[in-house]
Amino acid sequence: MKRSRHFARRSALAAAVMATAVWGGAVQAACDEGQYGGTLNVASPLPLVTLDQMMITQEPTAPRHAVYEQLVALDANLVPQPALATSWEISNDLLTWTFTLREGVTFHNGDPLTADDVVASWERFQQVGSRNFELSDVESVEAIDAGTVAVHLSKPYGALLESIAAMSGSWAIMPASIAQELGTERADRVEHVVGSGPYMVHEIIPEVSTTLRRFDAYTMHEGEASYNAGPRCAYFDEINVINIVDHSTRVSALLAGQVDLILQVPGDEAQRLIDDPNVNIVSTAPGNRVYFKFNVANRVFADYPLLRDAIRAGIDTEEMMWGFGPDEYWRANNTPRFQEPQWPWVDQSHHFPVDMELAKQLVEESGYQGEEIVFLVVPGGATGPEMAPAMDQYMRDLGLNVRMENLDSATFGTVRRDLNAWDIKGAGGGSLVGLAYLDSSGVDRNGEPWPGIPDGWYELLEQAVNLEDQDERAAVASAFYDLHAEFNNEMWMGDVFVIMGARSDLRNIAENDSTAAFWNVWREQ
Amino acid sequence: MTYSATGFGSQDQNNAKVLQVENLETHFITRAGVLKAVDGVSFHIHAGETVALVGESGCGKSVTALSLLRLVPNPPGEIVGGRILLDGDDLLEMSQSEIEDVRGDRAAMIFQEPLTALNPILNVGNQLSEVILRHTKASKREARALVLDMLKRVGISDPESRLKAYPHQLSGGMRQRVMIAMALLANPALLIADEPTTALDVTIQAQILELMRDMRDQTGAAVLMITHDLGVVAEMADRVIVMYAGRIVESAPVRTLFASPAHPYTLGLMRSTPNLTTQRGELSAIPGLVPTLAALKDMEGCRFAPRCAFASQKCREHEPPLENASNDQSVRCWHWDQVLASQVAV
Amino acid sequence: MISYLIRRLLGTIPIVLIVGAIAFFLVQLSPGDPAMFYVSADAPPSEIERVRERLGLDQPIATRFVYWFGQVLQGDLGVSFHQNRPVLEGFLAALPVTLWLAFFSLVIAIAIGIPVGLFSALRPNGMVDKFATVFVFVGVSMPNFWLGMLLVLMFAVTLGWMPAQGFNTANPWEAFRSLVLPAITLGYSQAALIARMTRASMLEVMRQDYVQTARAKGLRVPVVLGKHAFGNALNPIVTIIGLAVGSLAAGSAVVEVVFNLPGIGRLVVDSVMRRDYPMIQGILLLTAGMIIVVNLITDLLYAVLDPRIRYD
């Protein structure tokens, strides 16, 4: 197998891998390790209305990955590994990638996997894929023979594999007949949700539950089980995924034994899990990064740039993070960690000193006249509301005229795009953003570059993407820290670990995977 | 003044006393203190006899009537003393269950306002037959037959169809006939009628009184008639008891009373009542008001004294006892002889 | 009676349509973009525009209203953004849970509320009445979700007698068990209201002459209370039960969310959070219709309970 990693310069400022994911240790699993049988009940705060891997993005990902497979899959280091493609080659002009398909794979409906299925899936993905913009450089996908597929690019794209392996809204492979039948329709009904993964859909009750059953004809992948890649052993006969919005109810359901595994336990509910001997708390580092974003295009922070430095100078990151509960479940860290985890030079020591006197002095010097500062709180658990009150108080202590706005997520999504409507807002996302962060910290929500980006920003980005030498990359990264600090359009607070809860008889839960992937997990009888 | 005290004159005084009330005391326990609504009332009624209990509103006559069947709302009302003997059985000694057996069966009541006294959401047949079903072992069918028969007896035409009627669908007179039927269904020994004609038109009043007389004669029940209408008294009663402020102030056969009232209050009542022979200017009101029960608490002398033309210092200091003015007339007044004498003078 | 019924039913049509129009504009003019839920957080504006187009949100609001209203007049409530199926289908899938929950909580509310009201009316300021006052006070002032959480902690987590959440349709017994705690949670506050109304109404009726007549007939206390007094006290009680039925049929959002019951109430909350316009509009329209029908039934019940009331 020939593997080639080659980062070509990325053309668009579009984002890349946005996974709430994984770091470090891989999960070892050979499928004879655990005990088979039983039903696993999983509760998520998000409804699983559809399993259509191409179309939807804001749902639990694990059930879809248990059903669908992609050509390549991300491992715990976010490195694409073989999945339905066992190997691939890149042409010398970097414009054609040729994938060899795995042999003997069957879909849940019994059809064997062929290149035509991959092409048909691509055609549907082009129409409906919610992340198809990442693959806009793909000109065509061609079936060379039954077991070989070629992807033709209009220009070189180094992150092609990462984009193919995207965790949601991605190019999932389904039988050609189904891809064509569905067209732009969402795959919502059991007979339309057909993939090649270790579990197949048994029943979908919208807004209530989705039941998966083991797919006995599943073709195992080689290698080491790690995040979405490698062997995936279906120990449980049945997986039942339900949606419990209310955090407290979700925890109660786990404590009462109604469910075995729950996603996203907020810090203030963690104690209930700790107190109960029958459940374990699974803290999945590094979790979500949380930070504040300044509006550097308009209004107060554009008019008085020094005010941004003032806020940074006096902020006590740790104090902000206490809003997320016991300090076992978060890490204060006020540098942007934009490095990929596989890069060895992770730097988490870049802390700014807290100096309230300096902060007040900077407010004086900034020329700020007491204009109203609109502070948008980012809605949703574990990324912002928890620390908003402390932030609000801190800015008031600095003598700023703050108006804190708590909006629901639909409203927030609209308002944050209006650069005349806010000054500072909470933000959050997956911690391991890598390339995505490098790109997105320089653009606003409308995809426009922020005005006043320092010279050299784009050059450094380009180098970071394309340099092969790790030491040189480290130097570039360090230079980018300085630039980022100088521009100061974002203030990083740290990471909130995503807490899961599990019945204590579950084994082999991937501790570094906040998506609660349930393959390879079994129950100790 | 002449009243035609028709018909029934004096009944056989040797008849057994159906009802004997001794020293009845009914109090209302309120935040303002204990109010003595009925204060030591004693009287009796023979079988077939009609006794009228008269007095102004608030004198305690209705509370007396309710007390007889222990229907005074409790709280705040409470019968604190005395005896009520119905055919020798003391109603006040009875258990709740026993008194419920007596009500509607051995002693029945007719109320003042038939529209409100009948249940608006139950039809007439239902309200009537439940009396029989409660107090006898009759089947529903038998009860229905008895009800129909009684409705005929009280002069209701087309009783079959009336059974299904609701009270609001009947006329006032009809409603009171239903009330009377209801009271007589179980053939009670004692019939208590609380202002049975007050709410009715004059012509209907006469019909109802006639009906009541007929019924009394047919059943031989003892009747206690509560009224403030001396016309009704003259029509119906054999004997009259006059109450004032919770006390009996005079008791006499109806003719005696009308001919020679011995208590100044009775006299006042008569002078304030018009009749066909009343001359212009002769009608006079009793000055002042019935004292409130609360005001009575501290009163020592005769309760009527403040309104009384005959009152002396003695009256204001000592309450007179109920004493015999003649053989069959008793009166609670220090000066009853003056009262009688004053009428001769007129 | 029949003509009255027809008149009333015809009268509901304009009301429902007005409710529909108000619902449409309230929902669609409120801030927030439904497309946000069908794109990834870093989607470019072009992708958002594409989703808006798919959802029909690229049209001006007036056009959308005319189209939607026209469809509604033809009995078509549209397709839910989120569930990707007809609104009516989604509504009908959620309705049974809510109706069962409403039924059981109403049974609890009536079975507790009316006796408590009756007994406290029997002896005002007596011991029972004092306990009832506390019961009512707690019932009307305690937030639903709090009681729900306490019950879950007690009976689901600690004792394990009842499920903590969800609607288990495996068999009728499990389904019933799923509804016990939510029905108690929801029924308690309604029971408190019914108890208060029953007490007040009974006290009023007990003063009436016909109750005295009933006692004078020698009727036993239960008959006096049950047949003569209670029958007359029912009108205001029926009114308040009618209001309760109306609000219960529309779903109790809080209780359905806390107990994770897939009923109308939870559907409303979720749909509002997701800005699922067709679903919110449809639910508002349908529940408005249901409440109007419940009100009509309540009005007809008055005539059944009291022969003096006639609709002609």
JSON list of C-alpha atoms in Angstrom, two decimals, chain B residues 9 21 34 41 48 55 77 101 140 165 167 205 274 292 321 328 338:
[
{"chain": "B", "resi": 9, "resn": "GLY", "atom": "CA", "xyz": [-111.80, 26.62, 66.53]},
{"chain": "B", "resi": 21, "resn": "VAL", "atom": "CA", "xyz": [-90.61, 22.13, 73.29]},
{"chain": "B", "resi": 34, "resn": "VAL", "atom": "CA", "xyz": [-72.57, 34.46, 71.76]},
{"chain": "B", "resi": 41, "resn": "VAL", "atom": "CA", "xyz": [-88.64, 28.99, 74.34]},
{"chain": "B", "resi": 48, "resn": "GLY", "atom": "CA", "xyz": [-104.43, 18.20, 64.42]},
{"chain": "B", "resi": 55, "resn": "GLY", "atom": "CA", "xyz": [-93.06, 38.00, 65.03]},
{"chain": "B", "resi": 77, "resn": "GLY", "atom": "CA", "xyz": [-75.51, 27.96, 65.27]},
{"chain": "B", "resi": 101, "resn": "ASP", "atom": "CA", "xyz": [-84.59, 9.36, 60.07]},
{"chain": "B", "resi": 140, "resn": "LYS", "atom": "CA", "xyz": [-89.10, 3.06, 42.65]},
{"chain": "B", "resi": 165, "resn": "ALA", "atom": "CA", "xyz": [-90.58, 19.03, 34.85]},
{"chain": "B", "resi": 167, "resn": "PRO", "atom": "CA", "xyz": [-88.77, 23.66, 39.13]},
{"chain": "B", "resi": 205, "resn": "GLN", "atom": "CA", "xyz": [-101.80, 32.48, 48.78]},
{"chain": "B", "resi": 274, "resn": "PRO", "atom": "CA", "xyz": [-104.13, 46.68, 57.59]},
{"chain": "B", "resi": 292, "resn": "THR", "atom": "CA", "xyz": [-80.00, 43.22, 67.30]},
{"chain": "B", "resi": 321, "resn": "PRO", "atom": "CA", "xyz": [-91.77, 36.30, 83.58]},
{"chain": "B", "resi": 328, "resn": "ASP", "atom": "CA", "xyz": [-105.39, 30.03, 78.15]},
{"chain": "B", "resi": 338, "resn": "GLN", "atom": "CA", "xyz": [-102.90, 48.02, 81.61]}
]
